[in-house]
Amino acid sequence: AVLLLDVGYSEEALQNFLYLSQIFKEDSGIYYNLGIVYEKLKNYKKAKESYLKAIEYSPEEVDAVYNLGLVYIELKEYDKAIDCFNRVLETDGNDSNSFFNIGIANFKKGDLIQALDNFQKTVELNDDDIYAHFYIGNIFKEFGDNETAKEKFKKVISISPDYSWAYYNLGVIAYEEGNIDNAITNLSKTIELNPKDVEAYIIYAKLLAQSGDYM
């Protein structure tokens, strides 16, 4: 079952784990792996049930608690997700991923202050977390602090030069500030890295029209 899961045969792995769960009815490891399979199949309701079973039989199993938190985010049960990640932090107070996911849950709730606080804690523990820097940039942009937002998007690019969304956001800020050349440069890079970015094409076309470049 584990080998099938590892090589990408999720449906086949599922059948084996379900069979095993009928034989070993209180084996937390089987339910933990069932949760992983259901996650891969995007059946988050079943994943939630499986992780809860794993935790019921092994309450100290923090990996199941962590994964349950991720599932709660998918199910938009953000407060429950935050509770899960806080439980993980009780075991490991320096787990940057838990701080990041608390940030995500708060961001999706619309609580940008709490989200920012947790993303900041994430980068304090792991300065190479491009996603935390990216979300910090987005929050400062939302707050109207374009200078700090730009610093964060540039930080993302310094860590991961191929991250198209950082160039896109720099392009949008430049566009909003009337810096056409800078906007064109960043949006051009966005499109180079992600040719399917429709929003980047729309703004890019507007900028080219404003600059008189119709070719």
PDB file of C-alpha atoms in Angstrom:
ATOM      1  CA  ALA A   1       0.000   0.000   0.000  1.00  0.00           C
ATOM      2  CA  VAL A   2       2.779   2.429   0.901  1.00  0.00           C
ATOM      3  CA  LEU A   3       4.719   1.588  -2.269  1.00  0.00           C
ATOM      4  CA  LEU A   4       1.630   2.161  -4.402  1.00  0.00           C
ATOM      5  CA  LEU A   5       1.126   5.508  -2.676  1.00  0.00           C
ATOM      6  CA  ASP A   6       4.767   6.490  -3.178  1.00  0.00           C
ATOM      7  CA  VAL A   7       4.704   5.795  -6.926  1.00  0.00           C
ATOM      8  CA  GLY A   8       1.442   7.637  -7.502  1.00  0.00           C
ATOM      9  CA  TYR A   9      -1.146   4.845  -7.642  1.00  0.00           C
ATOM     10  CA  SER A  10      -3.467   6.506  -5.156  1.00  0.00           C
ATOM     11  CA  GLU A  11      -6.651   4.592  -5.996  1.00  0.00           C
ATOM     12  CA  GLU A  12      -4.876   1.250  -5.692  1.00  0.00           C
ATOM     13  CA  ALA A  13      -3.202   2.344  -2.453  1.00  0.00           C
ATOM     14  CA  LEU A  14      -6.604   3.393  -1.108  1.00  0.00           C
ATOM     15  CA  GLN A  15      -8.086  -0.061  -1.665  1.00  0.00           C
ATOM     16  CA  ASN A  16      -5.191  -1.703   0.170  1.00  0.00           C
ATOM     17  CA  PHE A  17      -5.364   0.675   3.136  1.00  0.00           C
ATOM     18  CA  LEU A  18      -9.140   0.240   3.351  1.00  0.00           C
ATOM     19  CA  TYR A  19      -8.647  -3.532   3.395  1.00  0.00           C
ATOM     20  CA  LEU A  20      -6.048  -3.225   6.146  1.00  0.00           C
ATOM     21  CA  SER A  21      -8.288  -0.921   8.181  1.00  0.00           C
ATOM     22  CA  GLN A  22     -10.862  -3.721   8.359  1.00  0.00           C
ATOM     23  CA  ILE A  23      -8.275  -6.071   9.852  1.00  0.00           C
ATOM     24  CA  PHE A  24      -6.347  -3.674  12.098  1.00  0.00           C
ATOM     25  CA  LYS A  25      -9.200  -1.518  13.284  1.00  0.00           C
ATOM     26  CA  GLU A  26      -7.237   0.621  15.749  1.00  0.00           C
ATOM     27  CA  ASP A  27      -3.976   1.081  13.853  1.00  0.00           C
ATOM     28  CA  SER A  28      -3.263   4.818  13.758  1.00  0.00           C
ATOM     29  CA  GLY A  29      -0.665   4.423  11.002  1.00  0.00           C
ATOM     30  CA  ILE A  30      -3.222   2.950   8.614  1.00  0.00           C
ATOM     31  CA  TYR A  31      -5.657   5.801   9.223  1.00  0.00           C
ATOM     32  CA  TYR A  32      -2.839   8.331   8.888  1.00  0.00           C
ATOM     33  CA  ASN A  33      -1.947   6.916   5.480  1.00  0.00           C
ATOM     34  CA  LEU A  34      -5.609   6.794   4.515  1.00  0.00           C
ATOM     35  CA  GLY A  35      -5.713  10.506   5.259  1.00  0.00           C
ATOM     36  CA  ILE A  36      -2.753  11.090   2.955  1.00  0.00           C
ATOM     37  CA  VAL A  37      -4.392   9.078   0.155  1.00  0.00           C
ATOM     38  CA  TYR A  38      -7.693  10.914   0.495  1.00  0.00           C
ATOM     39  CA  GLU A  39      -5.822  14.237   0.441  1.00  0.00           C
ATOM     40  CA  LYS A  40      -4.112  13.258  -2.813  1.00  0.00           C
ATOM     41  CA  LEU A  41      -7.522  12.353  -4.224  1.00  0.00           C
ATOM     42  CA  LYS A  42      -8.868  15.705  -2.953  1.00  0.00           C
ATOM     43  CA  ASN A  43     -11.506  13.961  -0.878  1.00  0.00           C
ATOM     44  CA  TYR A  44     -10.961  16.260   2.087  1.00  0.00           C
ATOM     45  CA  LYS A  45     -14.008  15.128   4.056  1.00  0.00           C
ATOM     46  CA  LYS A  46     -12.699  11.543   4.102  1.00  0.00           C
ATOM     47  CA  ALA A  47      -9.174  12.772   4.809  1.00  0.00           C
ATOM     48  CA  LYS A  48     -10.492  14.666   7.822  1.00  0.00           C
ATOM     49  CA  GLU A  49     -12.258  11.548   9.144  1.00  0.00           C
ATOM     50  CA  SER A  50      -9.108   9.444   8.676  1.00  0.00           C
ATOM     51  CA  TYR A  51      -6.787  11.876  10.442  1.00  0.00           C
ATOM     52  CA  LEU A  52      -9.258  12.216  13.320  1.00  0.00           C
ATOM     53  CA  LYS A  53      -9.218   8.424  13.655  1.00  0.00           C
ATOM     54  CA  ALA A  54      -5.407   8.387  13.617  1.00  0.00           C
ATOM     55  CA  ILE A  55      -5.328  11.018  16.372  1.00  0.00           C
ATOM     56  CA  GLU A  56      -7.978   9.147  18.375  1.00  0.00           C
ATOM     57  CA  TYR A  57      -5.749   6.060  18.479  1.00  0.00           C
ATOM     58  CA  SER A  58      -2.451   7.978  18.842  1.00  0.00           C
ATOM     59  CA  PRO A  59      -3.106  11.435  20.353  1.00  0.00           C
ATOM     60  CA  GLU A  60       0.625  12.185  20.428  1.00  0.00           C
ATOM     61  CA  GLU A  61       0.933  11.775  16.643  1.00  0.00           C
ATOM     62  CA  VAL A  62       1.656  15.385  15.640  1.00  0.00           C
ATOM     63  CA  ASP A  63       2.075  14.571  11.935  1.00  0.00           C
ATOM     64  CA  ALA A  64      -1.588  13.598  11.792  1.00  0.00           C
ATOM     65  CA  VAL A  65      -2.531  16.777  13.673  1.00  0.00           C
ATOM     66  CA  TYR A  66      -0.494  18.870  11.231  1.00  0.00           C
ATOM     67  CA  ASN A  67      -2.062  17.215   8.178  1.00  0.00           C
ATOM     68  CA  LEU A  68      -5.505  17.599   9.712  1.00  0.00           C
ATOM     69  CA  GLY A  69      -4.804  21.330   9.939  1.00  0.00           C
ATOM     70  CA  LEU A  70      -4.055  21.418   6.204  1.00  0.00           C
ATOM     71  CA  VAL A  71      -7.316  19.599   5.498  1.00  0.00           C
ATOM     72  CA  TYR A  72      -9.274  22.035   7.667  1.00  0.00           C
ATOM     73  CA  ILE A  73      -7.856  24.881   5.537  1.00  0.00           C
ATOM     74  CA  GLU A  74      -9.110  23.126   2.395  1.00  0.00           C
ATOM     75  CA  LEU A  75     -12.516  22.731   4.062  1.00  0.00           C
ATOM     76  CA  LYS A  76     -12.457  26.426   5.078  1.00  0.00           C
ATOM     77  CA  GLU A  77     -12.657  25.491   8.763  1.00  0.00           C
ATOM     78  CA  TYR A  78      -9.968  28.003   9.590  1.00  0.00           C
ATOM     79  CA  ASP A  79     -10.306  28.201  13.382  1.00  0.00           C
ATOM     80  CA  LYS A  80     -10.010  24.413  13.654  1.00  0.00           C
ATOM     81  CA  ALA A  81      -6.948  24.562  11.401  1.00  0.00           C
ATOM     82  CA  ILE A  82      -5.338  27.156  13.659  1.00  0.00           C
ATOM     83  CA  ASP A  83      -6.026  24.950  16.693  1.00  0.00           C
ATOM     84  CA  CYS A  84      -4.246  22.047  14.993  1.00  0.00           C
ATOM     85  CA  PHE A  85      -1.136  24.052  14.157  1.00  0.00           C
ATOM     86  CA  ASN A  86      -1.037  25.493  17.673  1.00  0.00           C
ATOM     87  CA  ARG A  87      -1.041  21.920  18.984  1.00  0.00           C
ATOM     88  CA  VAL A  88       1.968  21.178  16.798  1.00  0.00           C
ATOM     89  CA  LEU A  89       3.710  24.291  18.142  1.00  0.00           C
ATOM     90  CA  GLU A  90       3.169  23.016  21.680  1.00  0.00           C
ATOM     91  CA  THR A  91       5.452  20.123  20.706  1.00  0.00           C
ATOM     92  CA  ASP A  92       7.855  22.128  18.531  1.00  0.00           C
ATOM     93  CA  GLY A  93       7.727  25.870  19.102  1.00  0.00           C
ATOM     94  CA  ASN A  94      10.113  26.491  16.199  1.00  0.00           C
ATOM     95  CA  ASP A  95       8.096  24.794  13.484  1.00  0.00           C
ATOM     96  CA  SER A  96       8.054  27.514  10.829  1.00  0.00           C
ATOM     97  CA  ASN A  97       5.564  25.596   8.670  1.00  0.00           C
ATOM     98  CA  SER A  98       2.954  25.710  11.428  1.00  0.00           C
ATOM     99  CA  PHE A  99       3.369  29.476  11.796  1.00  0.00           C
ATOM    100  CA  PHE A 100       3.065  29.788   8.012  1.00  0.00           C
ATOM    101  CA  ASN A 101      -0.154  27.770   7.900  1.00  0.00           C
ATOM    102  CA  ILE A 102      -1.647  29.738  10.798  1.00  0.00           C
ATOM    103  CA  GLY A 103      -0.831  32.778   8.680  1.00  0.00           C
ATOM    104  CA  ILE A 104      -2.614  31.247   5.694  1.00  0.00           C
ATOM    105  CA  ALA A 105      -5.692  30.416   7.778  1.00  0.00           C
ATOM    106  CA  ASN A 106      -5.849  33.960   9.139  1.00  0.00           C
ATOM    107  CA  PHE A 107      -5.238  35.425   5.676  1.00  0.00           C
ATOM    108  CA  LYS A 108      -8.160  33.442   4.273  1.00  0.00           C
ATOM    109  CA  LYS A 109     -10.304  34.562   7.230  1.00  0.00           C
ATOM    110  CA  GLY A 110      -9.463  38.165   6.345  1.00  0.00           C
ATOM    111  CA  ASP A 111      -7.523  38.761   9.571  1.00  0.00           C
ATOM    112  CA  LEU A 112      -4.509  40.377   7.956  1.00  0.00           C
ATOM    113  CA  ILE A 113      -2.897  41.560  11.208  1.00  0.00           C
ATOM    114  CA  GLN A 114      -2.760  38.042  12.652  1.00  0.00           C
ATOM    115  CA  ALA A 115      -1.702  36.685   9.279  1.00  0.00           C
ATOM    116  CA  LEU A 116       1.155  39.190   9.072  1.00  0.00           C
ATOM    117  CA  ASP A 117       2.301  38.347  12.598  1.00  0.00           C
ATOM    118  CA  ASN A 118       2.520  34.644  11.787  1.00  0.00           C
ATOM    119  CA  PHE A 119       4.203  35.150   8.418  1.00  0.00           C
ATOM    120  CA  GLN A 120       6.772  37.342  10.188  1.00  0.00           C
ATOM    121  CA  LYS A 121       7.393  34.548  12.701  1.00  0.00           C
ATOM    122  CA  THR A 122       7.808  32.169   9.764  1.00  0.00           C
ATOM    123  CA  VAL A 123      10.595  34.181   8.133  1.00  0.00           C
ATOM    124  CA  GLU A 124      12.273  34.770  11.483  1.00  0.00           C
ATOM    125  CA  LEU A 125      12.672  30.993  11.700  1.00  0.00           C
ATOM    126  CA  ASN A 126      13.198  30.376   7.980  1.00  0.00           C
ATOM    127  CA  ASP A 127      14.283  33.390   5.966  1.00  0.00           C
ATOM    128  CA  ASP A 128      14.229  31.325   2.753  1.00  0.00           C
ATOM    129  CA  ASP A 129      10.463  30.767   2.870  1.00  0.00           C
ATOM    130  CA  ILE A 130       9.512  32.564  -0.332  1.00  0.00           C
ATOM    131  CA  TYR A 131       5.784  32.067   0.206  1.00  0.00           C
ATOM    132  CA  ALA A 132       5.825  33.763   3.602  1.00  0.00           C
ATOM    133  CA  HIS A 133       7.754  36.722   2.147  1.00  0.00           C
ATOM    134  CA  PHE A 134       5.295  36.820  -0.750  1.00  0.00           C
ATOM    135  CA  TYR A 135       2.254  36.942   1.521  1.00  0.00           C
ATOM    136  CA  ILE A 136       3.897  39.625   3.654  1.00  0.00           C
ATOM    137  CA  GLY A 137       4.378  41.641   0.477  1.00  0.00           C
ATOM    138  CA  ASN A 138       0.731  41.186  -0.456  1.00  0.00           C
ATOM    139  CA  ILE A 139      -0.437  42.289   2.982  1.00  0.00           C
ATOM    140  CA  PHE A 140       1.703  45.439   2.932  1.00  0.00           C
ATOM    141  CA  LYS A 141       0.406  46.170  -0.571  1.00  0.00           C
ATOM    142  CA  GLU A 142      -3.131  45.794   0.806  1.00  0.00           C
ATOM    143  CA  PHE A 143      -2.202  48.228   3.591  1.00  0.00           C
ATOM    144  CA  GLY A 144      -0.959  50.742   0.995  1.00  0.00           C
ATOM    145  CA  ASP A 145       2.703  50.417   1.989  1.00  0.00           C
ATOM    146  CA  ASN A 146       4.090  49.890  -1.488  1.00  0.00           C
ATOM    147  CA  GLU A 147       7.723  50.399  -0.507  1.00  0.00           C
ATOM    148  CA  THR A 148       7.721  47.565   2.022  1.00  0.00           C
ATOM    149  CA  ALA A 149       5.689  45.425  -0.386  1.00  0.00           C
ATOM    150  CA  LYS A 150       8.279  45.979  -3.125  1.00  0.00           C
ATOM    151  CA  GLU A 151      11.096  45.051  -0.756  1.00  0.00           C
ATOM    152  CA  LYS A 152       9.358  41.775   0.008  1.00  0.00           C
ATOM    153  CA  PHE A 153       8.677  40.904  -3.633  1.00  0.00           C
ATOM    154  CA  LYS A 154      12.321  41.635  -4.444  1.00  0.00           C
ATOM    155  CA  LYS A 155      13.302  39.389  -1.545  1.00  0.00           C
ATOM    156  CA  VAL A 156      11.239  36.607  -3.112  1.00  0.00           C
ATOM    157  CA  ILE A 157      13.034  37.091  -6.420  1.00  0.00           C
ATOM    158  CA  SER A 158      16.436  37.045  -4.715  1.00  0.00           C
ATOM    159  CA  ILE A 159      15.573  33.613  -3.280  1.00  0.00           C
ATOM    160  CA  SER A 160      13.687  32.277  -6.304  1.00  0.00           C
ATOM    161  CA  PRO A 161      14.408  34.242  -9.512  1.00  0.00           C
ATOM    162  CA  ASP A 162      11.755  32.265 -11.444  1.00  0.00           C
ATOM    163  CA  TYR A 163       8.808  33.126  -9.198  1.00  0.00           C
ATOM    164  CA  SER A 164       6.564  34.885 -11.717  1.00  0.00           C
ATOM    165  CA  TRP A 165       4.015  36.186  -9.210  1.00  0.00           C
ATOM    166  CA  ALA A 166       6.639  38.382  -7.534  1.00  0.00           C
ATOM    167  CA  TYR A 167       7.407  40.070 -10.875  1.00  0.00           C
ATOM    168  CA  TYR A 168       3.675  40.415 -11.516  1.00  0.00           C
ATOM    169  CA  ASN A 169       3.094  42.215  -8.235  1.00  0.00           C
ATOM    170  CA  LEU A 170       6.068  44.505  -8.820  1.00  0.00           C
ATOM    171  CA  GLY A 171       4.618  45.226 -12.249  1.00  0.00           C
ATOM    172  CA  VAL A 172       1.175  46.011 -10.840  1.00  0.00           C
ATOM    173  CA  ILE A 173       2.635  48.373  -8.222  1.00  0.00           C
ATOM    174  CA  ALA A 174       4.708  50.140 -10.877  1.00  0.00           C
ATOM    175  CA  TYR A 175       1.602  50.384 -13.091  1.00  0.00           C
ATOM    176  CA  GLU A 176      -0.437  51.887 -10.250  1.00  0.00           C
ATOM    177  CA  GLU A 177       2.356  54.350  -9.497  1.00  0.00           C
ATOM    178  CA  GLY A 178       2.602  55.402 -13.160  1.00  0.00           C
ATOM    179  CA  ASN A 179       6.087  53.965 -13.679  1.00  0.00           C
ATOM    180  CA  ILE A 180       5.407  52.573 -17.133  1.00  0.00           C
ATOM    181  CA  ASP A 181       8.932  51.398 -18.015  1.00  0.00           C
ATOM    182  CA  ASN A 182       9.325  49.518 -14.755  1.00  0.00           C
ATOM    183  CA  ALA A 183       5.855  48.021 -15.101  1.00  0.00           C
ATOM    184  CA  ILE A 184       6.573  46.831 -18.640  1.00  0.00           C
ATOM    185  CA  THR A 185       9.877  45.280 -17.547  1.00  0.00           C
ATOM    186  CA  ASN A 186       8.316  43.316 -14.691  1.00  0.00           C
ATOM    187  CA  LEU A 187       5.210  42.245 -16.571  1.00  0.00           C
ATOM    188  CA  SER A 188       7.345  41.164 -19.519  1.00  0.00           C
ATOM    189  CA  LYS A 189       9.328  38.972 -17.131  1.00  0.00           C
ATOM    190  CA  THR A 190       6.072  37.629 -15.674  1.00  0.00           C
ATOM    191  CA  ILE A 191       4.852  36.563 -19.105  1.00  0.00           C
ATOM    192  CA  GLU A 192       8.242  35.058 -19.971  1.00  0.00           C
ATOM    193  CA  LEU A 193       8.077  32.864 -16.847  1.00  0.00           C
ATOM    194  CA  ASN A 194       4.336  32.195 -16.996  1.00  0.00           C
ATOM    195  CA  PRO A 195       2.906  32.516 -20.521  1.00  0.00           C
ATOM    196  CA  LYS A 196      -0.572  31.600 -19.214  1.00  0.00           C
ATOM    197  CA  ASP A 197      -0.863  34.634 -16.904  1.00  0.00           C
ATOM    198  CA  VAL A 198      -3.870  36.346 -18.517  1.00  0.00           C
ATOM    199  CA  GLU A 199      -3.968  39.248 -16.041  1.00  0.00           C
ATOM    200  CA  ALA A 200      -0.348  40.085 -16.817  1.00  0.00           C
ATOM    201  CA  TYR A 201      -1.133  40.159 -20.559  1.00  0.00           C
ATOM    202  CA  ILE A 202      -4.088  42.511 -20.018  1.00  0.00           C
ATOM    203  CA  ILE A 203      -2.072  45.087 -18.062  1.00  0.00           C
ATOM    204  CA  TYR A 204       0.932  44.621 -20.371  1.00  0.00           C
ATOM    205  CA  ALA A 205      -1.217  45.377 -23.424  1.00  0.00           C
ATOM    206  CA  LYS A 206      -2.621  48.517 -21.776  1.00  0.00           C
ATOM    207  CA  LEU A 207       0.894  49.716 -21.009  1.00  0.00           C
ATOM    208  CA  LEU A 208       2.131  49.103 -24.529  1.00  0.00           C
ATOM    209  CA  ALA A 209      -0.846  51.048 -25.884  1.00  0.00           C
ATOM    210  CA  GLN A 210      -0.102  53.938 -23.504  1.00  0.00           C
ATOM    211  CA  SER A 211       3.516  54.009 -24.628  1.00  0.00           C
ATOM    212  CA  GLY A 212       2.477  53.971 -28.298  1.00  0.00           C
ATOM    213  CA  ASP A 213       3.856  50.512 -29.020  1.00  0.00           C
ATOM    214  CA  TYR A 214       1.151  48.766 -31.042  1.00  0.00           C
ATOM    215  CA  MET A 215       3.337  46.065 -32.550  1.00  0.00           C
TER     216      MET A 215
END
